[in-house]
JSON list of C-alpha atoms and ligand atoms in Angstrom, two decimals:
[
{"chain": "M", "resi": 147, "resn": "MET", "atom": "CA", "xyz": [285.82, 112.73, 262.31]},
{"chain": "M", "resi": 148, "resn": "SER", "atom": "CA", "xyz": [283.15, 110.10, 261.58]},
{"chain": "M", "resi": 149, "resn": "ASP", "atom": "CA", "xyz": [279.43, 110.89, 262.38]},
{"chain": "M", "resi": 150, "resn": "TYR", "atom": "CA", "xyz": [279.55, 108.83, 265.18]},
{"chain": "M", "resi": 151, "resn": "ALA", "atom": "CA", "xyz": [282.48, 110.58, 266.73]},
{"chain": "M", "resi": 152, "resn": "ILE", "atom": "CA", "xyz": [280.82, 113.54, 266.29]},
{"chain": "M", "resi": 153, "resn": "ALA", "atom": "CA", "xyz": [277.51, 112.50, 267.76]},
{"chain": "M", "resi": 154, "resn": "ARG", "atom": "CA", "xyz": [279.91, 110.95, 270.70]},
{"chain": "M", "resi": 155, "resn": "ARG", "atom": "CA", "xyz": [281.41, 114.35, 271.54]},
{"chain": "M", "resi": 156, "resn": "ARG", "atom": "CA", "xyz": [278.23, 115.93, 271.61]},
{"chain": "M", "resi": 157, "resn": "MET", "atom": "CA", "xyz": [276.86, 113.47, 273.81]},
{"chain": "M", "resi": 158, "resn": "VAL", "atom": "CA", "xyz": [279.76, 113.97, 276.32]},
{"chain": "M", "resi": 159, "resn": "GLU", "atom": "CA", "xyz": [279.45, 117.77, 276.27]},
{"chain": "M", "resi": 160, "resn": "GLU", "atom": "CA", "xyz": [275.87, 118.06, 276.47]},
{"chain": "M", "resi": 161, "resn": "GLN", "atom": "CA", "xyz": [274.76, 115.02, 278.43]},
{"chain": "M", "resi": 162, "resn": "VAL", "atom": "CA", "xyz": [277.97, 114.49, 280.55]},
{"chain": "M", "resi": 163, "resn": "VAL", "atom": "CA", "xyz": [279.95, 117.58, 281.49]},
{"chain": "M", "resi": 164, "resn": "ALA", "atom": "CA", "xyz": [276.87, 119.79, 281.21]},
{"chain": "M", "resi": 165, "resn": "ARG", "atom": "CA", "xyz": [275.47, 118.24, 284.00]},
{"chain": "M", "resi": 166, "resn": "GLY", "atom": "CA", "xyz": [278.52, 118.35, 286.27]},
{"chain": "M", "resi": 167, "resn": "VAL", "atom": "CA", "xyz": [280.72, 115.53, 285.44]},
{"chain": "M", "resi": 168, "resn": "GLY", "atom": "CA", "xyz": [284.34, 117.05, 285.79]},
{"chain": "M", "resi": 169, "resn": "ASP", "atom": "CA", "xyz": [286.37, 114.12, 286.03]},
{"chain": "M", "resi": 170, "resn": "ARG", "atom": "CA", "xyz": [288.75, 114.36, 283.23]},
{"chain": "M", "resi": 171, "resn": "ARG", "atom": "CA", "xyz": [289.70, 110.53, 282.88]},
{"chain": "M", "resi": 172, "resn": "VAL", "atom": "CA", "xyz": [285.80, 109.65, 282.72]},
{"chain": "M", "resi": 173, "resn": "ILE", "atom": "CA", "xyz": [285.22, 112.48, 280.11]},
{"chain": "M", "resi": 174, "resn": "ASP", "atom": "CA", "xyz": [288.14, 111.09, 277.70]},
{"chain": "M", "resi": 175, "resn": "ALA", "atom": "CA", "xyz": [287.13, 107.47, 278.59]},
{"chain": "M", "resi": 176, "resn": "MET", "atom": "CA", "xyz": [283.52, 108.23, 277.27]},
{"chain": "M", "resi": 177, "resn": "LEU", "atom": "CA", "xyz": [285.07, 110.17, 274.16]},
{"chain": "M", "resi": 178, "resn": "ARG", "atom": "CA", "xyz": [286.85, 106.97, 273.35]},
{"chain": "M", "resi": 179, "resn": "VAL", "atom": "CA", "xyz": [284.40, 104.05, 273.71]},
{"chain": "M", "resi": 180, "resn": "PRO", "atom": "CA", "xyz": [282.48, 103.58, 270.50]},
{"chain": "M", "resi": 181, "resn": "ARG", "atom": "CA", "xyz": [279.03, 103.24, 272.33]},
{"chain": "M", "resi": 182, "resn": "HIS", "atom": "CA", "xyz": [277.13, 102.74, 269.01]},
{"chain": "M", "resi": 183, "resn": "LEU", "atom": "CA", "xyz": [278.77, 99.19, 268.91]},
{"chain": "M", "resi": 184, "resn": "PHE", "atom": "CA", "xyz": [277.66, 98.03, 272.23]},
{"chain": "M", "resi": 185, "resn": "VAL", "atom": "CA", "xyz": [273.76, 98.44, 271.18]},
{"chain": "M", "resi": 186, "resn": "PRO", "atom": "CA", "xyz": [271.74, 96.40, 268.78]},
{"chain": "M", "resi": 187, "resn": "GLU", "atom": "CA", "xyz": [272.70, 97.24, 264.93]},
{"chain": "M", "resi": 188, "resn": "ALA", "atom": "CA", "xyz": [268.94, 98.90, 264.72]},
{"chain": "M", "resi": 189, "resn": "LEU", "atom": "CA", "xyz": [269.44, 101.33, 267.36]},
{"chain": "M", "resi": 190, "resn": "ALA", "atom": "CA", "xyz": [273.12, 102.37, 266.48]},
{"chain": "M", "resi": 191, "resn": "ALA", "atom": "CA", "xyz": [271.58, 105.89, 265.57]},
{"chain": "M", "resi": 192, "resn": "GLN", "atom": "CA", "xyz": [270.12, 106.24, 268.66]},
{"chain": "M", "resi": 193, "resn": "ALA", "atom": "CA", "xyz": [273.37, 105.22, 270.67]},
{"chain": "M", "resi": 194, "resn": "TYR", "atom": "CA", "xyz": [274.30, 108.74, 271.50]},
{"chain": "M", "resi": 195, "resn": "SER", "atom": "CA", "xyz": [270.70, 109.75, 272.63]},
{"chain": "M", "resi": 196, "resn": "ASP", "atom": "CA", "xyz": [269.93, 111.00, 276.40]},
{"chain": "M", "resi": 197, "resn": "PHE", "atom": "CA", "xyz": [268.33, 107.61, 277.25]},
{"chain": "M", "resi": 198, "resn": "PRO", "atom": "CA", "xyz": [268.78, 103.99, 278.22]},
{"chain": "M", "resi": 199, "resn": "LEU", "atom": "CA", "xyz": [268.21, 101.51, 275.13]},
{"chain": "M", "resi": 200, "resn": "PRO", "atom": "CA", "xyz": [267.23, 98.10, 274.80]},
{"chain": "M", "resi": 201, "resn": "ILE", "atom": "CA", "xyz": [269.58, 95.18, 274.45]},
{"chain": "M", "resi": 202, "resn": "GLY", "atom": "CA", "xyz": [267.47, 92.20, 274.36]},
{"chain": "M", "resi": 203, "resn": "GLU", "atom": "CA", "xyz": [266.63, 90.15, 277.43]},
{"chain": "M", "resi": 204, "resn": "ARG", "atom": "CA", "xyz": [264.18, 92.63, 278.78]},
{"chain": "M", "resi": 205, "resn": "GLN", "atom": "CA", "xyz": [267.43, 94.30, 279.84]},
{"chain": "M", "resi": 206, "resn": "THR", "atom": "CA", "xyz": [269.23, 97.95, 278.92]},
{"chain": "M", "resi": 207, "resn": "ILE", "atom": "CA", "xyz": [272.30, 99.79, 278.48]},
{"chain": "M", "resi": 208, "resn": "SER", "atom": "CA", "xyz": [272.46, 102.71, 280.94]},
{"chain": "M", "resi": 209, "resn": "GLN", "atom": "CA", "xyz": [271.75, 106.16, 279.95]},
{"chain": "M", "resi": 210, "resn": "PRO", "atom": "CA", "xyz": [275.26, 107.96, 279.08]},
{"chain": "M", "resi": 211, "resn": "TYR", "atom": "CA", "xyz": [274.88, 110.56, 282.13]},
{"chain": "M", "resi": 212, "resn": "MET", "atom": "CA", "xyz": [274.12, 107.80, 284.33]},
{"chain": "M", "resi": 213, "resn": "VAL", "atom": "CA", "xyz": [277.57, 105.80, 283.11]},
{"chain": "M", "resi": 214, "resn": "GLY", "atom": "CA", "xyz": [279.63, 108.96, 283.39]},
{"chain": "M", "resi": 215, "resn": "VAL", "atom": "CA", "xyz": [278.52, 109.76, 286.78]},
{"chain": "M", "resi": 216, "resn": "MET", "atom": "CA", "xyz": [278.71, 106.44, 288.25]},
{"chain": "M", "resi": 217, "resn": "SER", "atom": "CA", "xyz": [282.33, 106.13, 286.68]},
{"chain": "M", "resi": 218, "resn": "GLU", "atom": "CA", "xyz": [283.11, 109.31, 288.40]},
{"chain": "M", "resi": 219, "resn": "ALA", "atom": "CA", "xyz": [281.49, 108.29, 291.89]},
{"chain": "M", "resi": 220, "resn": "LEU", "atom": "CA", "xyz": [284.16, 105.50, 291.83]},
{"chain": "M", "resi": 221, "resn": "GLN", "atom": "CA", "xyz": [286.92, 108.16, 291.98]},
{"chain": "M", "resi": 222, "resn": "LEU", "atom": "CA", "xyz": [289.56, 105.65, 290.01]},
{"chain": "M", "resi": 223, "resn": "THR", "atom": "CA", "xyz": [292.96, 106.93, 289.11]},
{"chain": "M", "resi": 224, "resn": "GLY", "atom": "CA", "xyz": [294.19, 103.94, 287.07]},
{"chain": "M", "resi": 225, "resn": "GLY", "atom": "CA", "xyz": [295.86, 101.44, 289.16]},
{"chain": "M", "resi": 226, "resn": "GLU", "atom": "CA", "xyz": [292.57, 99.77, 291.05]},
{"chain": "M", "resi": 227, "resn": "LYS", "atom": "CA", "xyz": [290.93, 96.43, 290.49]},
{"chain": "M", "resi": 228, "resn": "VAL", "atom": "CA", "xyz": [287.30, 97.11, 289.91]},
{"chain": "M", "resi": 229, "resn": "LEU", "atom": "CA", "xyz": [284.07, 94.82, 289.90]},
{"chain": "M", "resi": 230, "resn": "GLU", "atom": "CA", "xyz": [281.02, 95.42, 287.98]},
{"chain": "M", "resi": 231, "resn": "ILE", "atom": "CA", "xyz": [277.76, 93.65, 288.60]},
{"chain": "M", "resi": 232, "resn": "GLY", "atom": "CA", "xyz": [275.64, 93.50, 285.54]},
{"chain": "M", "resi": 233, "resn": "THR", "atom": "CA", "xyz": [277.76, 93.58, 282.47]},
{"chain": "M", "resi": 234, "resn": "GLY", "atom": "CA", "xyz": [274.78, 93.94, 280.05]},
{"chain": "M", "resi": 235, "resn": "SER", "atom": "CA", "xyz": [276.06, 95.54, 276.80]},
{"chain": "M", "resi": 236, "resn": "GLY", "atom": "CA", "xyz": [279.70, 95.82, 278.00]},
{"chain": "M", "resi": 237, "resn": "TYR", "atom": "CA", "xyz": [279.62, 99.15, 277.59]},
{"chain": "M", "resi": 238, "resn": "GLN", "atom": "CA", "xyz": [280.14, 100.29, 281.09]},
{"chain": "M", "resi": 239, "resn": "ALA", "atom": "CA", "xyz": [282.89, 97.73, 281.33]},
{"chain": "M", "resi": 240, "resn": "ALA", "atom": "CA", "xyz": [284.89, 99.28, 278.56]},
{"chain": "M", "resi": 241, "resn": "VAL", "atom": "CA", "xyz": [284.56, 102.58, 279.98]},
{"chain": "M", "resi": 242, "resn": "LEU", "atom": "CA", "xyz": [286.08, 101.08, 283.27]},
{"chain": "M", "resi": 243, "resn": "ALA", "atom": "CA", "xyz": [288.86, 99.23, 281.35]},
{"chain": "M", "resi": 244, "resn": "LEU", "atom": "CA", "xyz": [290.18, 102.57, 280.32]},
{"chain": "M", "resi": 245, "resn": "LEU", "atom": "CA", "xyz": [289.89, 103.70, 283.85]},
{"chain": "M", "resi": 246, "resn": "ALA", "atom": "CA", "xyz": [291.13, 101.05, 286.46]},
{"chain": "M", "resi": 247, "resn": "ARG", "atom": "CA", "xyz": [293.87, 98.70, 285.83]},
{"chain": "M", "resi": 248, "resn": "GLN", "atom": "CA", "xyz": [292.02, 95.29, 286.08]},
{"chain": "M", "resi": 249, "resn": "VAL", "atom": "CA", "xyz": [288.29, 94.80, 285.38]},
{"chain": "M", "resi": 250, "resn": "PHE", "atom": "CA", "xyz": [285.97, 91.87, 286.26]},
{"chain": "M", "resi": 251, "resn": "SER", "atom": "CA", "xyz": [282.53, 91.60, 285.25]},
{"chain": "M", "resi": 252, "resn": "LEU", "atom": "CA", "xyz": [279.61, 89.51, 286.19]},
{"chain": "M", "resi": 253, "resn": "GLU", "atom": "CA", "xyz": [276.47, 88.76, 284.24]},
{"chain": "M", "resi": 254, "resn": "ARG", "atom": "CA", "xyz": [273.64, 86.30, 284.79]},
{"chain": "M", "resi": 255, "resn": "ILE", "atom": "CA", "xyz": [272.24, 86.16, 281.20]},
{"chain": "M", "resi": 256, "resn": "PRO", "atom": "CA", "xyz": [274.37, 83.85, 279.06]},
{"chain": "M", "resi": 257, "resn": "ALA", "atom": "CA", "xyz": [273.36, 85.41, 275.94]},
{"chain": "M", "resi": 258, "resn": "LEU", "atom": "CA", "xyz": [274.03, 88.94, 277.08]},
{"chain": "M", "resi": 259, "resn": "ALA", "atom": "CA", "xyz": [277.79, 87.99, 278.23]},
{"chain": "M", "resi": 260, "resn": "ARG", "atom": "CA", "xyz": [278.53, 86.19, 275.25]},
{"chain": "M", "resi": 261, "resn": "GLN", "atom": "CA", "xyz": [277.30, 89.28, 273.04]},
{"chain": "M", "resi": 262, "resn": "ALA", "atom": "CA", "xyz": [279.34, 91.45, 275.35]},
{"chain": "M", "resi": 263, "resn": "ARG", "atom": "CA", "xyz": [282.50, 89.29, 275.36]},
{"chain": "M", "resi": 264, "resn": "ARG", "atom": "CA", "xyz": [282.56, 89.48, 271.39]},
{"chain": "M", "resi": 265, "resn": "ILE", "atom": "CA", "xyz": [282.06, 93.22, 271.21]},
{"chain": "M", "resi": 266, "resn": "LEU", "atom": "CA", "xyz": [284.71, 93.91, 273.66]},
{"chain": "M", "resi": 267, "resn": "ASP", "atom": "CA", "xyz": [287.15, 91.62, 272.06]},
{"chain": "M", "resi": 268, "resn": "ALA", "atom": "CA", "xyz": [286.26, 93.60, 268.93]},
{"chain": "M", "resi": 269, "resn": "CYS", "atom": "CA", "xyz": [286.92, 96.84, 270.46]},
{"chain": "M", "resi": 270, "resn": "GLY", "atom": "CA", "xyz": [290.30, 95.92, 272.31]},
{"chain": "M", "resi": 271, "resn": "PHE", "atom": "CA", "xyz": [289.15, 95.33, 275.58]},
{"chain": "M", "resi": 272, "resn": "ALA", "atom": "CA", "xyz": [290.14, 91.53, 275.95]},
{"chain": "M", "resi": 273, "resn": "ARG", "atom": "CA", "xyz": [291.48, 92.07, 278.98]},
{"chain": "M", "resi": 274, "resn": "VAL", "atom": "CA", "xyz": [287.98, 92.84, 280.64]},
{"chain": "M", "resi": 275, "resn": "ASN", "atom": "CA", "xyz": [287.02, 89.56, 282.46]},
{"chain": "M", "resi": 276, "resn": "VAL", "atom": "CA", "xyz": [283.50, 88.45, 282.27]},
{"chain": "M", "resi": 277, "resn": "ARG", "atom": "CA", "xyz": [281.97, 85.63, 284.15]},
{"chain": "M", "resi": 278, "resn": "VAL", "atom": "CA", "xyz": [278.47, 84.17, 283.93]},
{"chain": "M", "resi": 279, "resn": "THR", "atom": "CA", "xyz": [277.00, 84.09, 287.37]},
{"chain": "M", "resi": 280, "resn": "ASP", "atom": "CA", "xyz": [274.72, 85.12, 290.19]},
{"chain": "M", "resi": 281, "resn": "GLY", "atom": "CA", "xyz": [276.79, 88.51, 291.14]},
{"chain": "M", "resi": 282, "resn": "THR", "atom": "CA", "xyz": [274.87, 89.05, 294.27]},
{"chain": "M", "resi": 283, "resn": "PHE", "atom": "CA", "xyz": [277.68, 87.05, 296.09]},
{"chain": "M", "resi": 284, "resn": "GLY", "atom": "CA", "xyz": [280.34, 89.14, 293.95]},
{"chain": "M", "resi": 285, "resn": "TRP", "atom": "CA", "xyz": [283.68, 87.63, 293.05]},
{"chain": "M", "resi": 286, "resn": "GLU", "atom": "CA", "xyz": [285.22, 86.05, 296.20]},
{"chain": "M", "resi": 287, "resn": "ASP", "atom": "CA", "xyz": [288.31, 84.89, 294.36]},
{"chain": "M", "resi": 288, "resn": "GLU", "atom": "CA", "xyz": [289.25, 88.24, 293.08]},
{"chain": "M", "resi": 289, "resn": "ALA", "atom": "CA", "xyz": [288.36, 90.06, 296.26]},
{"chain": "M", "resi": 290, "resn": "PRO", "atom": "CA", "xyz": [289.29, 92.67, 297.51]},
{"chain": "M", "resi": 291, "resn": "PHE", "atom": "CA", "xyz": [288.38, 95.33, 294.99]},
{"chain": "M", "resi": 292, "resn": "ASP", "atom": "CA", "xyz": [288.97, 99.01, 294.94]},
{"chain": "M", "resi": 293, "resn": "GLY", "atom": "CA", "xyz": [285.88, 99.56, 293.22]},
{"chain": "M", "resi": 294, "resn": "ILE", "atom": "CA", "xyz": [282.43, 97.79, 293.04]},
{"chain": "M", "resi": 295, "resn": "ILE", "atom": "CA", "xyz": [279.71, 99.05, 290.66]},
{"chain": "M", "resi": 296, "resn": "VAL", "atom": "CA", "xyz": [276.36, 97.55, 290.52]},
{"chain": "M", "resi": 297, "resn": "THR", "atom": "CA", "xyz": [274.40, 98.39, 287.34]},
{"chain": "M", "resi": 298, "resn": "ALA", "atom": "CA", "xyz": [271.29, 96.93, 288.34]},
{"chain": "M", "resi": 299, "resn": "GLY", "atom": "CA", "xyz": [268.83, 97.95, 291.40]},
{"chain": "M", "resi": 300, "resn": "ALA", "atom": "CA", "xyz": [269.10, 96.11, 294.65]},
{"chain": "M", "resi": 301, "resn": "PRO", "atom": "CA", "xyz": [266.59, 95.79, 297.45]},
{"chain": "M", "resi": 302, "resn": "SER", "atom": "CA", "xyz": [269.32, 96.22, 300.13]},
{"chain": "M", "resi": 303, "resn": "ILE", "atom": "CA", "xyz": [273.52, 96.20, 299.66]},
{"chain": "M", "resi": 304, "resn": "PRO", "atom": "CA", "xyz": [274.36, 92.54, 299.77]},
{"chain": "M", "resi": 305, "resn": "GLN", "atom": "CA", "xyz": [277.06, 91.89, 302.36]},
{"chain": "M", "resi": 306, "resn": "SER", "atom": "CA", "xyz": [279.32, 90.04, 299.97]},
{"chain": "M", "resi": 307, "resn": "TYR", "atom": "CA", "xyz": [280.13, 93.60, 298.24]},
{"chain": "M", "resi": 308, "resn": "ARG", "atom": "CA", "xyz": [280.86, 95.18, 301.69]},
{"chain": "M", "resi": 309, "resn": "THR", "atom": "CA", "xyz": [283.30, 92.16, 302.74]},
{"chain": "M", "resi": 310, "resn": "GLN", "atom": "CA", "xyz": [285.04, 92.25, 299.17]},
{"chain": "M", "resi": 311, "resn": "LEU", "atom": "CA", "xyz": [285.58, 95.78, 299.33]},
{"chain": "M", "resi": 312, "resn": "ALA", "atom": "CA", "xyz": [289.35, 97.09, 300.12]},
{"chain": "M", "resi": 313, "resn": "VAL", "atom": "CA", "xyz": [289.87, 99.50, 302.79]},
{"chain": "M", "resi": 314, "resn": "GLY", "atom": "CA", "xyz": [289.63, 102.70, 301.15]},
{"chain": "M", "resi": 315, "resn": "GLY", "atom": "CA", "xyz": [287.35, 101.24, 298.38]},
{"chain": "M", "resi": 316, "resn": "ARG", "atom": "CA", "xyz": [284.20, 102.59, 297.10]},
{"chain": "M", "resi": 317, "resn": "LEU", "atom": "CA", "xyz": [281.18, 100.55, 296.16]},
{"chain": "M", "resi": 318, "resn": "VAL", "atom": "CA", "xyz": [278.80, 102.36, 293.92]},
{"chain": "M", "resi": 319, "resn": "ILE", "atom": "CA", "xyz": [275.14, 100.64, 293.83]},
{"chain": "M", "resi": 320, "resn": "PRO", "atom": "CA", "xyz": [271.32, 101.63, 293.16]},
{"chain": "M", "resi": 321, "resn": "VAL", "atom": "CA", "xyz": [269.21, 100.72, 296.19]},
{"chain": "M", "resi": 322, "resn": "GLY", "atom": "CA", "xyz": [265.53, 101.07, 296.57]},
{"chain": "M", "resi": 323, "resn": "ASP", "atom": "CA", "xyz": [262.15, 99.03, 295.24]},
{"chain": "M", "resi": 324, "resn": "ARG", "atom": "CA", "xyz": [261.77, 97.45, 291.79]},
{"chain": "M", "resi": 325, "resn": "VAL", "atom": "CA", "xyz": [261.28, 100.36, 290.01]},
{"chain": "M", "resi": 326, "resn": "SER", "atom": "CA", "xyz": [263.00, 103.63, 291.55]},
{"chain": "M", "resi": 327, "resn": "GLN", "atom": "CA", "xyz": [265.88, 103.55, 293.36]},
{"chain": "M", "resi": 328, "resn": "VAL", "atom": "CA", "xyz": [268.51, 105.87, 295.18]},
{"chain": "M", "resi": 329, "resn": "LEU", "atom": "CA", "xyz": [272.17, 105.56, 293.86]},
{"chain": "M", "resi": 330, "resn": "MET", "atom": "CA", "xyz": [274.67, 104.97, 297.27]},
{"chain": "M", "resi": 331, "resn": "ARG", "atom": "CA", "xyz": [278.05, 105.08, 297.41]},
{"chain": "M", "resi": 332, "resn": "VAL", "atom": "CA", "xyz": [279.76, 103.05, 300.09]},
{"chain": "M", "resi": 333, "resn": "THR", "atom": "CA", "xyz": [283.30, 103.61, 301.24]},
{"chain": "M", "resi": 334, "resn": "ARG", "atom": "CA", "xyz": [284.78, 101.11, 303.42]},
{"chain": "M", "resi": 335, "resn": "VAL", "atom": "CA", "xyz": [286.91, 103.67, 305.65]},
{"chain": "M", "resi": 336, "resn": "SER", "atom": "CA", "xyz": [288.28, 100.89, 307.96]},
{"chain": "M", "resi": 337, "resn": "GLU", "atom": "CA", "xyz": [288.24, 97.04, 308.30]},
{"chain": "M", "resi": 338, "resn": "ARG", "atom": "CA", "xyz": [285.11, 97.57, 310.31]},
{"chain": "M", "resi": 339, "resn": "ASP", "atom": "CA", "xyz": [283.87, 101.15, 309.42]},
{"chain": "M", "resi": 340, "resn": "PHE", "atom": "CA", "xyz": [281.86, 102.24, 306.23]},
{"chain": "M", "resi": 341, "resn": "ARG", "atom": "CA", "xyz": [280.70, 105.51, 305.23]},
{"chain": "M", "resi": 342, "resn": "GLU", "atom": "CA", "xyz": [277.10, 105.88, 303.13]},
{"chain": "M", "resi": 343, "resn": "GLU", "atom": "CA", "xyz": [276.37, 108.47, 301.08]},
{"chain": "M", "resi": 344, "resn": "ARG", "atom": "CA", "xyz": [273.14, 109.03, 299.15]},
{"chain": "M", "resi": 345, "resn": "LEU", "atom": "CA", "xyz": [273.88, 110.85, 295.88]},
{"chain": "M", "resi": 346, "resn": "PHE", "atom": "CA", "xyz": [270.66, 111.00, 293.55]},
{"chain": "M", "resi": 347, "resn": "GLY", "atom": "CA", "xyz": [267.38, 109.06, 292.83]},
{"chain": "M", "resi": 348, "resn": "CYS", "atom": "CA", "xyz": [267.71, 106.59, 289.63]},
{"chain": "M", "resi": 349, "resn": "ARG", "atom": "CA", "xyz": [265.97, 103.87, 287.82]},
{"chain": "M", "resi": 350, "resn": "PHE", "atom": "CA", "xyz": [267.52, 100.47, 287.11]},
{"chain": "M", "resi": 351, "resn": "VAL", "atom": "CA", "xyz": [266.49, 97.09, 285.92]},
{"chain": "M", "resi": 352, "resn": "PRO", "atom": "CA", "xyz": [266.14, 94.72, 288.82]},
{"chain": "M", "resi": 353, "resn": "LEU", "atom": "CA", "xyz": [269.25, 93.13, 290.47]},
{"chain": "M", "resi": 354, "resn": "ILE", "atom": "CA", "xyz": [267.75, 89.44, 290.30]},
{"chain": "M", "resi": 355, "resn": "GLY", "atom": "CA", "xyz": [269.66, 86.68, 292.61]},
{"chain": "M", "resi": 356, "resn": "ASN", "atom": "CA", "xyz": [270.19, 85.07, 295.89]},
{"chain": "M", "resi": 357, "resn": "HIS", "atom": "CA", "xyz": [270.55, 88.56, 297.70]},
{"chain": "M", "resi": 358, "resn": "GLY", "atom": "CA", "xyz": [268.80, 90.79, 295.21]},
{"chain": "M", "resi": 359, "resn": "TRP", "atom": "CA", "xyz": [264.97, 90.39, 293.90]},
{"chain": "M", "resi": 360, "resn": "SER", "atom": "CA", "xyz": [263.36, 87.03, 292.94]},
{"chain": "M", "resi": 361, "resn": "GLU", "atom": "CA", "xyz": [262.59, 86.50, 289.29]},
{"chain": "M", "resi": 362, "resn": "GLU", "atom": "CA", "xyz": [259.02, 87.65, 288.45]},
{"chain": "E", "resi": 454, "resn": "SAH", "atom": "N1", "xyz": [276.45, 97.67, 282.94]},
{"chain": "E", "resi": 454, "resn": "SAH", "atom": "C1", "xyz": [275.48, 97.33, 281.64]},
{"chain": "E", "resi": 454, "resn": "SAH", "atom": "C2", "xyz": [274.03, 97.79, 281.92]},
{"chain": "E", "resi": 454, "resn": "SAH", "atom": "C3", "xyz": [273.15, 96.49, 281.88]},
{"chain": "E", "resi": 454, "resn": "SAH", "atom": "S1", "xyz": [271.76, 96.44, 282.86]},
{"chain": "E", "resi": 454, "resn": "SAH", "atom": "C4", "xyz": [275.76, 98.04, 280.60]},
{"chain": "E", "resi": 454, "resn": "SAH", "atom": "O1", "xyz": [276.43, 99.02, 280.43]},
{"chain": "E", "resi": 454, "resn": "SAH", "atom": "O2", "xyz": [274.99, 97.64, 279.36]},
{"chain": "E", "resi": 454, "resn": "SAH", "atom": "C5", "xyz": [271.85, 95.20, 284.04]},
{"chain": "E", "resi": 454, "resn": "SAH", "atom": "C6", "xyz": [272.28, 93.78, 283.88]},
{"chain": "E", "resi": 454, "resn": "SAH", "atom": "O3", "xyz": [272.45, 93.52, 285.26]},
{"chain": "E", "resi": 454, "resn": "SAH", "atom": "C7", "xyz": [271.37, 93.19, 282.90]},
{"chain": "E", "resi": 454, "resn": "SAH", "atom": "O4", "xyz": [272.60, 92.57, 281.96]},
{"chain": "E", "resi": 454, "resn": "SAH", "atom": "C8", "xyz": [271.00, 91.78, 283.89]},
{"chain": "E", "resi": 454, "resn": "SAH", "atom": "O5", "xyz": [270.64, 90.86, 283.28]},
{"chain": "E", "resi": 454, "resn": "SAH", "atom": "C9", "xyz": [272.44, 91.87, 284.84]},
{"chain": "E", "resi": 454, "resn": "SAH", "atom": "N2", "xyz": [272.13, 91.20, 286.06]},
{"chain": "E", "resi": 454, "resn": "SAH", "atom": "C10", "xyz": [270.78, 91.68, 287.00]},
{"chain": "E", "resi": 454, "resn": "SAH", "atom": "N3", "xyz": [270.93, 90.80, 288.19]},
{"chain": "E", "resi": 454, "resn": "SAH", "atom": "C11", "xyz": [272.32, 90.33, 287.96]},
{"chain": "E", "resi": 454, "resn": "SAH", "atom": "C12", "xyz": [272.96, 89.41, 289.12]},
{"chain": "E", "resi": 454, "resn": "SAH", "atom": "N4", "xyz": [272.42, 88.99, 290.15]},
{"chain": "E", "resi": 454, "resn": "SAH", "atom": "N5", "xyz": [274.40, 88.93, 288.81]},
{"chain": "E", "resi": 454, "resn": "SAH", "atom": "C13", "xyz": [274.71, 89.35, 287.69]},
{"chain": "E", "resi": 454, "resn": "SAH", "atom": "N6", "xyz": [273.79, 90.29, 286.50]},
{"chain": "E", "resi": 454, "resn": "SAH", "atom": "C14", "xyz": [272.98, 90.60, 286.83]}
]
């Protein structure tokens, strides 16, 4: 096993499984995706550490544990169509690609989307669809989605996400102020009814856009 594979195994055991993520498919996906390739080369040695890392453009790749918890919260079994808001490094999208049938991911910063596209292709995740746009409108042409995951903190839940959720589908989104949020899971239980759960506190970079925060 390479040093990276050893570090990855430790990361999954000590940061993800030990803290309660039990979904075998999520665990296997995180064991497979080479996270060190999704961070800037100079930070590769820290890729399996227990914190977010800068990826340029003042954005971050989420802490491994957060990727594990959010992926598990989507309750995917393999046949789903999933939308991610905030492609960033592309790492979460790669994990989702191993958990669902189709992955669509939106990123507002072109340079990040380009870099994510490159690395997703290089790692065999060419079927992840990445588009550059304000993701607070969702991806109407591809809706409905069985899962929607927002990897940036929102001031409130954009209506488009509820509308674009399939009945039975799950939306996982951090909601709060610019620096700290509560991770929420919204399940569309019927055409008209949504169940909302507050999972735990978290800190994400802001969701910036029409139905998010304004640019500073
Ligand atoms: N899921 C990413 C985490 C990236 S951090 C990963 O695995 O690396 C959050 C990302 O959301 C940033 O890249 C930021 O540019 C992006 N973002 C913020 N607001 C957005 C919006 N309205 N639409 C699309 N992307 C947005």
